[in-house]
CSV table of C-alpha atoms in Angstrom, one decimal:
chain,number,residue,atom,x,y,z
U,818,MET,CA,-201.4,174.4,75.1
U,819,THR,CA,-199.0,176.5,77.0
U,820,ALA,CA,-199.5,177.6,80.6
U,821,THR,CA,-199.9,181.1,79.5
U,822,SER,CA,-202.1,180.6,76.4
U,823,PRO,CA,-205.5,182.3,76.4
U,824,GLY,CA,-208.3,180.3,78.0
U,825,SER,CA,-205.9,177.9,79.8
U,826,GLY,CA,-206.7,179.4,83.2
U,827,PHE,CA,-203.1,179.6,84.2
U,828,ALA,CA,-202.6,183.2,83.2
U,829,ASP,CA,-204.4,184.4,86.3
U,830,GLN,CA,-202.5,182.0,88.6
U,831,SER,CA,-199.0,183.4,88.4
U,832,PRO,CA,-197.3,183.5,91.8
U,833,PRO,CA,-198.0,186.7,93.7
U,834,LEU,CA,-194.5,186.8,95.2
U,835,ALA,CA,-191.4,186.5,93.2
U,836,GLN,CA,-188.3,187.1,95.3
U,837,GLY,CA,-185.2,188.2,93.4
U,838,ALA,CA,-182.3,190.5,93.3
U,839,GLY,CA,-184.5,193.1,91.8
U,840,GLY,CA,-187.2,193.0,94.5
U,841,GLU,CA,-190.7,191.5,94.5
U,842,GLN,CA,-193.3,191.3,91.8
U,843,ALA,CA,-196.9,192.4,92.4
U,844,PRO,CA,-200.0,191.0,90.6
U,845,ASP,CA,-200.1,194.0,88.2
U,846,GLY,CA,-196.6,193.1,86.9
U,847,SER,CA,-194.8,196.0,88.7
U,848,ARG,CA,-191.8,195.3,91.0
U,849,ARG,CA,-191.5,196.5,94.5
U,850,PRO,CA,-188.3,197.3,96.4
U,851,PRO,CA,-186.9,194.4,98.5
U,852,GLY,CA,-188.5,194.1,101.9
U,853,THR,CA,-191.7,195.9,101.2
U,854,GLY,CA,-193.8,192.8,102.1
U,855,GLY,CA,-195.3,191.9,98.7
U,856,TRP,CA,-198.7,192.7,97.3
U,857,LEU,CA,-200.4,191.7,100.5
U,858,GLY,CA,-197.9,193.7,102.6
U,859,ARG,CA,-196.8,190.5,104.2
U,860,ARG,CA,-193.5,190.1,106.0
U,861,ASP,CA,-194.3,188.7,109.4
U,862,GLY,CA,-198.0,188.2,108.6
U,863,PRO,CA,-201.0,189.9,107.0
U,864,LEU,CA,-200.9,193.7,107.2
U,865,SER,CA,-197.7,193.7,109.1
U,866,THR,CA,-196.6,197.0,107.7
U,867,GLY,CA,-199.7,198.9,108.9
U,868,PRO,CA,-199.6,201.7,111.4
U,869,GLY,CA,-199.8,199.4,114.3
U,870,GLY,CA,-198.3,196.2,112.9
U,871,PRO,CA,-195.2,194.6,114.3
U,872,GLY,CA,-193.4,195.3,111.0
U,873,SER,CA,-194.4,199.0,110.7
U,874,PRO,CA,-191.6,201.5,110.1
U,875,LYS,CA,-192.2,203.0,113.6
U,876,LYS,CA,-192.0,199.7,115.3
U,877,ARG,CA,-188.9,198.7,113.3
U,878,ALA,CA,-187.2,202.0,114.1
U,879,LYS,CA,-187.9,201.5,117.8
U,880,ALA,CA,-186.6,198.0,117.7
U,881,GLN,CA,-183.4,199.1,116.1
U,882,ARG,CA,-182.8,202.1,118.4
U,883,PRO,CA,-180.1,201.6,121.1
U,884,ALA,CA,-181.3,201.4,124.7
U,885,TRP,CA,-179.7,204.7,125.6
U,886,ASP,CA,-181.4,206.4,122.6
U,887,GLU,CA,-184.9,205.4,123.4
U,888,GLU,CA,-187.7,208.0,123.7
U,889,PRO,CA,-188.1,209.1,127.3
U,890,THR,CA,-191.2,208.2,129.1
U,891,VAL,CA,-193.5,210.8,130.5
U,892,LEU,CA,-192.1,210.4,134.0
U,893,GLU,CA,-188.5,210.7,132.7
U,894,SER,CA,-189.4,213.9,130.8
U,895,ALA,CA,-191.1,215.4,133.8
U,896,GLY,CA,-188.0,214.5,135.9
U,897,LYS,CA,-185.6,216.2,133.5
U,898,THR,CA,-187.8,219.2,133.3
U,899,ALA,CA,-187.9,219.5,137.1
U,900,VAL,CA,-184.1,219.2,137.4
U,901,LEU,CA,-183.4,221.8,134.7
U,902,GLY,CA,-186.0,224.1,136.3
U,903,LEU,CA,-184.2,223.8,139.6
U,904,ILE,CA,-180.8,224.5,138.0
U,905,ILE,CA,-182.2,227.6,136.2
U,906,LEU,CA,-183.8,228.8,139.4
U,907,ALA,CA,-180.5,228.3,141.3
U,908,VAL,CA,-178.7,230.5,138.7
U,909,LEU,CA,-181.3,233.2,138.2
U,910,LEU,CA,-182.6,233.7,141.8
U,911,PRO,CA,-179.3,235.1,143.2
U,912,LEU,CA,-178.9,237.3,140.1
U,913,TYR,CA,-182.5,238.5,140.5
U,914,THR,CA,-181.9,239.4,144.2
U,915,VAL,CA,-178.6,241.2,143.5
U,916,VAL,CA,-180.2,243.3,140.7
U,917,LEU,CA,-183.4,244.0,142.7
U,918,THR,CA,-181.4,245.0,145.8
U,919,SER,CA,-179.2,247.4,143.8
U,920,PHE,CA,-182.4,249.3,142.7
U,921,SER,CA,-184.1,249.2,146.1
U,922,SER,CA,-184.3,252.1,148.5
U,923,ASP,CA,-182.8,252.1,152.1
U,924,ALA,CA,-186.3,251.7,153.6
U,925,THR,CA,-187.1,248.6,151.4
U,926,ILE,CA,-183.7,247.0,152.3
U,927,ASN,CA,-184.3,247.6,156.0
U,928,GLU,CA,-187.8,246.2,155.8
U,929,ALA,CA,-186.5,243.1,154.0
U,930,GLY,CA,-183.7,242.7,156.5
U,931,GLY,CA,-181.0,242.5,153.8
U,932,MET,CA,-181.3,241.1,150.3
U,933,VAL,CA,-184.6,242.0,148.7
U,934,LEU,CA,-186.8,239.3,147.1
U,935,VAL,CA,-190.1,241.3,146.8
U,936,PRO,CA,-190.0,244.6,144.9
U,937,GLY,CA,-190.6,247.7,146.9
U,938,GLU,CA,-189.6,251.3,146.5
U,939,LEU,CA,-187.1,251.4,143.6
U,940,THR,CA,-184.4,254.1,143.1
U,941,LEU,CA,-181.3,254.7,141.0
U,942,SER,CA,-179.4,256.4,143.9
U,943,ALA,CA,-176.9,253.6,144.1
U,944,TYR,CA,-175.9,253.8,140.5
U,945,SER,CA,-175.9,257.6,140.6
U,946,ALA,CA,-173.5,257.4,143.6
U,947,ILE,CA,-171.2,255.0,141.7
U,948,LEU,CA,-171.2,257.0,138.4
U,949,SER,CA,-170.8,260.4,140.0
U,950,GLY,CA,-167.0,260.0,140.2
U,951,GLY,CA,-164.5,258.6,142.6
U,952,VAL,CA,-162.7,255.3,142.8
U,953,VAL,CA,-165.5,253.1,141.6
U,954,THR,CA,-166.1,255.1,138.4
U,955,LYS,CA,-162.4,255.2,137.6
U,956,SER,CA,-162.0,251.5,138.4
U,957,ILE,CA,-164.7,250.7,135.8
U,958,LEU,CA,-162.7,252.6,133.2
U,959,VAL,CA,-159.5,250.9,134.2
U,960,SER,CA,-161.1,247.4,133.9
U,961,VAL,CA,-162.5,248.2,130.5
U,962,GLY,CA,-159.2,249.6,129.2
U,963,VAL,CA,-157.1,246.7,130.6
U,964,THR,CA,-159.5,244.1,129.4
U,965,ALA,CA,-159.6,245.6,125.8
U,966,ALA,CA,-155.9,246.1,125.5
U,967,GLY,CA,-154.9,242.9,127.2
U,968,THR,CA,-157.3,240.7,125.2
U,969,LEU,CA,-156.1,242.2,121.9
U,970,LEU,CA,-152.4,241.8,122.9
U,971,SER,CA,-152.9,238.2,124.2
U,972,THR,CA,-154.9,237.1,121.3
U,973,VAL,CA,-152.5,238.4,118.7
U,974,VAL,CA,-149.5,236.9,120.4
U,975,SER,CA,-151.2,233.6,120.9
U,976,VAL,CA,-152.4,233.3,117.3
U,977,MET,CA,-148.9,234.0,116.0
U,978,ALA,CA,-147.2,231.6,118.4
U,979,ALA,CA,-149.8,228.9,117.7
U,980,TYR,CA,-149.4,229.2,113.9
U,981,GLY,CA,-145.7,228.9,114.2
U,982,LEU,CA,-146.0,225.8,116.4
U,983,SER,CA,-148.5,224.3,114.0
U,984,ARG,CA,-145.9,224.2,111.2
U,985,THR,CA,-144.0,221.1,112.2
U,986,ASP,CA,-141.1,222.0,109.9
U,987,SER,CA,-140.5,225.4,111.5
U,988,LEU,CA,-137.2,226.2,113.3
U,989,LEU,CA,-136.9,224.7,116.8
U,990,HIS,CA,-140.5,223.5,116.7
U,991,ARG,CA,-140.2,220.7,119.3
U,992,PRO,CA,-138.0,222.5,121.9
U,993,ILE,CA,-140.3,225.6,121.9
U,994,LEU,CA,-143.4,223.4,122.1
U,995,PHE,CA,-141.9,221.5,125.0
U,996,LEU,CA,-141.1,224.8,126.8
U,997,PHE,CA,-144.8,225.9,126.4
U,998,ILE,CA,-146.0,222.6,127.8
U,999,ILE,CA,-143.7,222.8,130.8
U,1000,THR,CA,-145.2,226.1,131.8
U,1001,MET,CA,-148.6,224.4,132.2
U,1002,PHE,CA,-147.3,222.3,135.0
U,1003,PHE,CA,-144.5,224.4,136.6
U,1004,SER,CA,-144.4,228.1,137.4
U,1005,ALA,CA,-141.6,230.4,138.7
U,1006,GLY,CA,-143.6,231.3,141.8
U,1007,MET,CA,-144.9,234.6,143.2
U,1008,ILE,CA,-141.6,236.0,144.5
U,1009,PRO,CA,-139.5,235.5,141.3
U,1010,THR,CA,-142.4,236.9,139.3
U,1011,TYR,CA,-142.6,240.0,141.5
U,1012,LEU,CA,-138.8,240.5,141.2
U,1013,VAL,CA,-139.1,240.4,137.4
U,1014,VAL,CA,-142.0,242.9,137.3
U,1015,SER,CA,-140.1,245.1,139.8
U,1016,GLY,CA,-136.9,244.9,137.8
U,1017,LEU,CA,-138.7,246.0,134.6
U,1018,GLY,CA,-140.1,249.0,136.4
U,1019,LEU,CA,-143.7,248.0,136.1
U,1020,ILE,CA,-144.7,248.5,139.8
U,1021,ASP,CA,-147.7,250.9,139.9
U,1022,SER,CA,-148.1,250.6,136.2
U,1023,TYR,CA,-151.1,249.4,134.2
U,1024,LEU,CA,-148.8,247.1,132.2
U,1025,ALA,CA,-148.3,245.1,135.4
U,1026,LEU,CA,-152.0,244.1,135.0
U,1027,ILE,CA,-151.4,242.8,131.5
U,1028,LEU,CA,-147.9,241.6,130.8
U,1029,PRO,CA,-147.4,239.0,133.6
U,1030,GLY,CA,-150.3,236.9,132.4
U,1031,ALA,CA,-150.4,237.9,128.7
U,1032,VAL,CA,-149.9,234.5,127.3
U,1033,SER,CA,-151.6,231.2,128.2
U,1034,ALA,CA,-150.0,228.0,127.0
U,1035,PHE,CA,-153.4,226.2,127.2
U,1036,ASN,CA,-154.9,228.7,124.7
U,1037,ILE,CA,-151.9,228.4,122.4
U,1038,LEU,CA,-152.3,224.6,122.3
U,1039,ILE,CA,-156.0,225.0,121.5
U,1040,LEU,CA,-155.2,227.3,118.6
U,1041,ARG,CA,-152.4,225.1,117.4
U,1042,ALA,CA,-154.6,222.0,117.3
U,1043,PHE,CA,-157.1,223.9,115.2
U,1044,PHE,CA,-154.5,225.3,112.8
U,1045,MET,CA,-153.1,221.8,112.3
U,1046,GLY,CA,-156.5,220.6,111.2
U,1047,ILE,CA,-156.6,223.0,108.3
U,1048,ASP,CA,-156.0,221.2,105.0
U,1049,ASN,CA,-152.3,221.6,104.2
U,1050,GLY,CA,-153.1,221.6,100.5
U,1051,ILE,CA,-154.7,225.0,100.7
U,1052,LEU,CA,-151.6,226.4,102.4
U,1053,GLU,CA,-149.2,224.8,99.9
U,1054,ALA,CA,-151.3,226.3,97.0
U,1055,ALA,CA,-150.9,229.7,98.6
U,1056,ARG,CA,-147.1,229.2,98.9
U,1057,ILE,CA,-146.9,228.2,95.2
U,1058,ASP,CA,-148.7,231.4,94.3
U,1059,GLY,CA,-146.0,233.3,96.1
U,1060,ALA,CA,-147.7,234.1,99.4
U,1061,GLY,CA,-145.5,234.4,102.5
U,1062,GLU,CA,-146.3,232.9,105.9
U,1063,PHE,CA,-147.7,236.2,107.3
U,1064,ARG,CA,-150.0,236.6,104.3
U,1065,ILE,CA,-151.2,233.0,104.6
U,1066,LEU,CA,-151.9,233.6,108.3
U,1067,THR,CA,-153.9,236.8,107.7
U,1068,THR,CA,-155.8,236.0,104.5
U,1069,ILE,CA,-156.3,232.2,104.7
U,1070,VAL,CA,-155.9,230.8,108.3
U,1071,LEU,CA,-157.6,233.6,110.3
U,1072,PRO,CA,-160.8,233.7,108.2
U,1073,MET,CA,-161.1,229.9,108.6
U,1074,SER,CA,-160.5,230.1,112.4
U,1075,THR,CA,-162.9,232.8,113.5
U,1076,ALA,CA,-164.7,230.4,115.9
U,1077,VAL,CA,-161.7,229.2,117.8
U,1078,ILE,CA,-160.2,232.8,117.9
U,1079,ALA,CA,-163.5,234.1,119.3
U,1080,VAL,CA,-163.4,231.5,122.1
U,1081,VAL,CA,-159.8,232.2,123.0
U,1082,ALA,CA,-160.4,235.9,123.0
U,1083,LEU,CA,-163.3,235.3,125.4
U,1084,PHE,CA,-161.1,233.3,127.7
U,1085,TYR,CA,-158.6,236.1,127.8
U,1086,GLY,CA,-161.2,238.8,128.2
U,1087,VAL,CA,-162.9,237.0,131.1
U,1088,GLY,CA,-159.5,236.5,132.7
U,1089,TYR,CA,-158.5,240.1,132.5
U,1090,TRP,CA,-161.9,241.3,133.6
U,1091,ASN,CA,-162.0,239.1,136.7
U,1092,ALA,CA,-158.3,239.5,137.7
U,1093,PHE,CA,-157.5,241.3,141.0
U,1094,PHE,CA,-154.4,239.5,142.3
U,1095,ASN,CA,-152.0,241.3,140.0
U,1096,ALA,CA,-153.5,244.6,141.2
U,1097,MET,CA,-153.1,243.6,144.8
U,1098,LEU,CA,-149.4,242.7,144.2
U,1099,TYR,CA,-148.2,245.4,141.9
U,1100,LEU,CA,-150.5,248.5,142.4
U,1101,GLN,CA,-149.9,250.7,145.4
U,1102,ASP,CA,-152.1,253.6,144.2
U,1103,SER,CA,-155.8,252.8,144.9
U,1104,GLY,CA,-156.7,255.2,142.1
U,1105,LYS,CA,-155.4,252.7,139.6
U,1106,TRP,CA,-157.4,249.8,141.0
U,1107,PRO,CA,-159.5,247.8,138.5
U,1108,LEU,CA,-163.2,247.1,139.4
U,1109,GLN,CA,-162.5,243.6,140.8
U,1110,MET,CA,-160.1,245.0,143.3
U,1111,VAL,CA,-162.7,247.6,144.4
U,1112,LEU,CA,-165.2,244.8,144.6
U,1113,ARG,CA,-162.9,242.7,146.8
U,1114,SER,CA,-162.0,245.6,149.1
U,1115,TYR,CA,-165.3,247.4,149.5
U,1116,VAL,CA,-167.9,244.6,149.1
U,1117,LEU,CA,-166.1,241.6,150.6
U,1118,GLU,CA,-163.9,243.2,153.2
U,1119,GLY,CA,-165.9,246.3,154.0
U,1120,VAL,CA,-162.9,248.6,153.7
U,1121,GLU,CA,-163.6,252.3,153.1
U,1122,LEU,CA,-162.3,253.4,149.7
U,1123,PRO,CA,-159.9,256.3,149.7
U,1124,GLY,CA,-161.0,259.2,147.7
U,1125,SER,CA,-164.5,258.0,147.5
U,1126,GLU,CA,-167.7,259.1,149.1
U,1127,LEU,CA,-168.9,255.5,149.5
U,1128,THR,CA,-168.4,254.0,152.9
U,1129,PRO,CA,-168.8,250.4,154.2
U,1130,ALA,CA,-172.0,249.0,155.7
U,1131,GLY,CA,-173.3,250.7,158.8
U,1132,VAL,CA,-172.2,254.2,158.2
U,1133,GLY,CA,-174.8,255.3,155.6
U,1134,SER,CA,-176.5,258.7,155.9
U,1135,ALA,CA,-179.7,260.2,154.6
U,1136,GLN,CA,-177.8,261.7,151.6
U,1137,GLN,CA,-176.3,258.4,150.7
U,1138,PRO,CA,-177.9,255.3,149.2
U,1139,SER,CA,-177.9,252.1,151.3
U,1140,SER,CA,-174.5,250.6,151.6
U,1141,LEU,CA,-175.9,247.2,150.6
U,1142,ALA,CA,-177.5,248.7,147.5
U,1143,VAL,CA,-174.2,250.2,146.5
U,1144,LYS,CA,-172.4,246.9,147.0
U,1145,MET,CA,-174.9,245.1,144.8
U,1146,ALA,CA,-174.7,247.8,142.2
U,1147,ILE,CA,-170.9,247.2,142.0
U,1148,VAL,CA,-171.6,243.5,141.6
U,1149,VAL,CA,-174.0,244.2,138.8
U,1150,PHE,CA,-171.3,246.3,137.0
U,1151,ALA,CA,-168.9,243.4,137.4
U,1152,LEU,CA,-171.3,240.9,136.0
U,1153,VAL,CA,-173.1,242.7,133.2
U,1154,PRO,CA,-170.2,243.0,130.6
U,1155,ILE,CA,-169.5,239.2,130.7
U,1156,LEU,CA,-173.2,238.3,130.6
U,1157,MET,CA,-173.5,240.5,127.5
U,1158,VAL,CA,-170.6,239.0,125.7
U,1159,TYR,CA,-171.2,235.3,126.5
U,1160,PRO,CA,-174.4,234.8,124.3
U,1161,PHE,CA,-172.5,236.0,121.2
U,1162,VAL,CA,-169.6,233.7,121.7
U,1163,GLN,CA,-171.2,230.6,123.2
U,1164,LYS,CA,-172.2,229.2,119.8
U,1165,HIS,CA,-168.5,229.0,118.9
U,1166,PHE,CA,-167.5,226.8,121.9
U,1167,THR,CA,-168.2,223.4,120.3
U,1168,LYS,CA,-166.9,224.2,116.9
U,1169,GLY,CA,-163.9,226.3,118.1
U,1170,VAL,CA,-162.6,224.2,121.1
U,1171,ILE,CA,-163.9,220.7,121.0
U,1172,PHE,CA,-163.8,220.2,117.3
U,1173,GLY,CA,-160.4,221.8,117.0
U,1174,ALA,CA,-159.0,219.6,119.8
U,1175,ILE,CA,-160.3,216.4,118.2
U,1176,LYS,CA,-158.9,217.3,114.8
U,1177,GLY,CA,-155.6,218.2,116.2
C-alpha cells in the first residue's frame, strides 16, 4: 500500500510547508510566493504577518527604512511647523505693513507713529499721486521698457552663445569657453567700463542700462550644460534630414529647453528690474531714471525729485498724501511685478537649473 493510497491515512498528512524555488505549498495544493509565511502565516512565529505582528509589512518597512527617513514624531512635526510658521511670518509681516501703510491716510500713519500694523482709514491718495505724472510715473515706464528689452536681448544672445559652446566640435570652442569662464572671476573695473560706455556715446542713453550687463557667463554655462544633456542622436538625425544648426536650435533644442530658458530669463529680468547702479553712473538726466533709482533717491536718501510734486518726509501738506505712504507705494510698485512673475517660473527651477547642471 502506498503512502498516498486511499484509506492509508497518509494522504491527509502531507507536509504543510514545502520550501522551494517556486515558493511554498499550502494544504489546498496551491503555491504561495516565497516569504509569505506558509499556510499558518508563520515566519517568525504564529500570525507574524498580522497587522501588529513583528513580520507585518508595516513593521518590516519601518525596520528597513534608513534612520534619516523615519517618520517624524509628533514633537518633531510640531517643531517643524513652528519654524516654518515663523519664517512665513518674517516674510509676510514686513510686506503686510508696507502694503497697509501705502493705503493708509496721514492721520492713521501719525496715530501709529510710522508703519501701520492695524488697519485704519484707507485711501488711494498715495497711488493717485504717483500715477498722476512726474518722475515716478515715467520711471515705472522706463523700468518696464528696459526690463522687457534687456531680458529679450540677453536671453537670445545667451541661448545662441550657449548652443554654440555646447557643440564641442565648433570652431574655437575651448578658447571662447575659457574667455567666458575668466569673466566670472575677473572684470575690467568701473573706470574702464565707464570709458568704454562713454566712448560708444551711450552716456544719458537707455542703452547704457542694457548693454554693459547684457550677457552673464553664469547663465550661459547653465544653458550650455542643459544643451549638452540633450541626446545627440536627435540632433544628428536632424542634420541627416538636411536641417541646419539654426533650424535645429529653433525647432528642436528650444522646445526641449523651455524650463531652463524660463529660469534664465527670470534671472535676467530680475537683474534689470532691480538695477540702479548703471543709472547712477551713466544717466545724468533724472527724467530717464528707472524706478529703482527713484526708490533709492527718494525713499532711502530723502532727496526731493526734480520735476515731481512729491517731496521727502516732513514737508507734506494737506493736499498731498503722507510722505511715508508715498514711499511705501513706490516700494509696492517695485515689488509687485517680481512677485507676480515668480510663481509662474518657480516650478521650472529644479528641472531647469539643478537637473541641467547635473546632466552637464
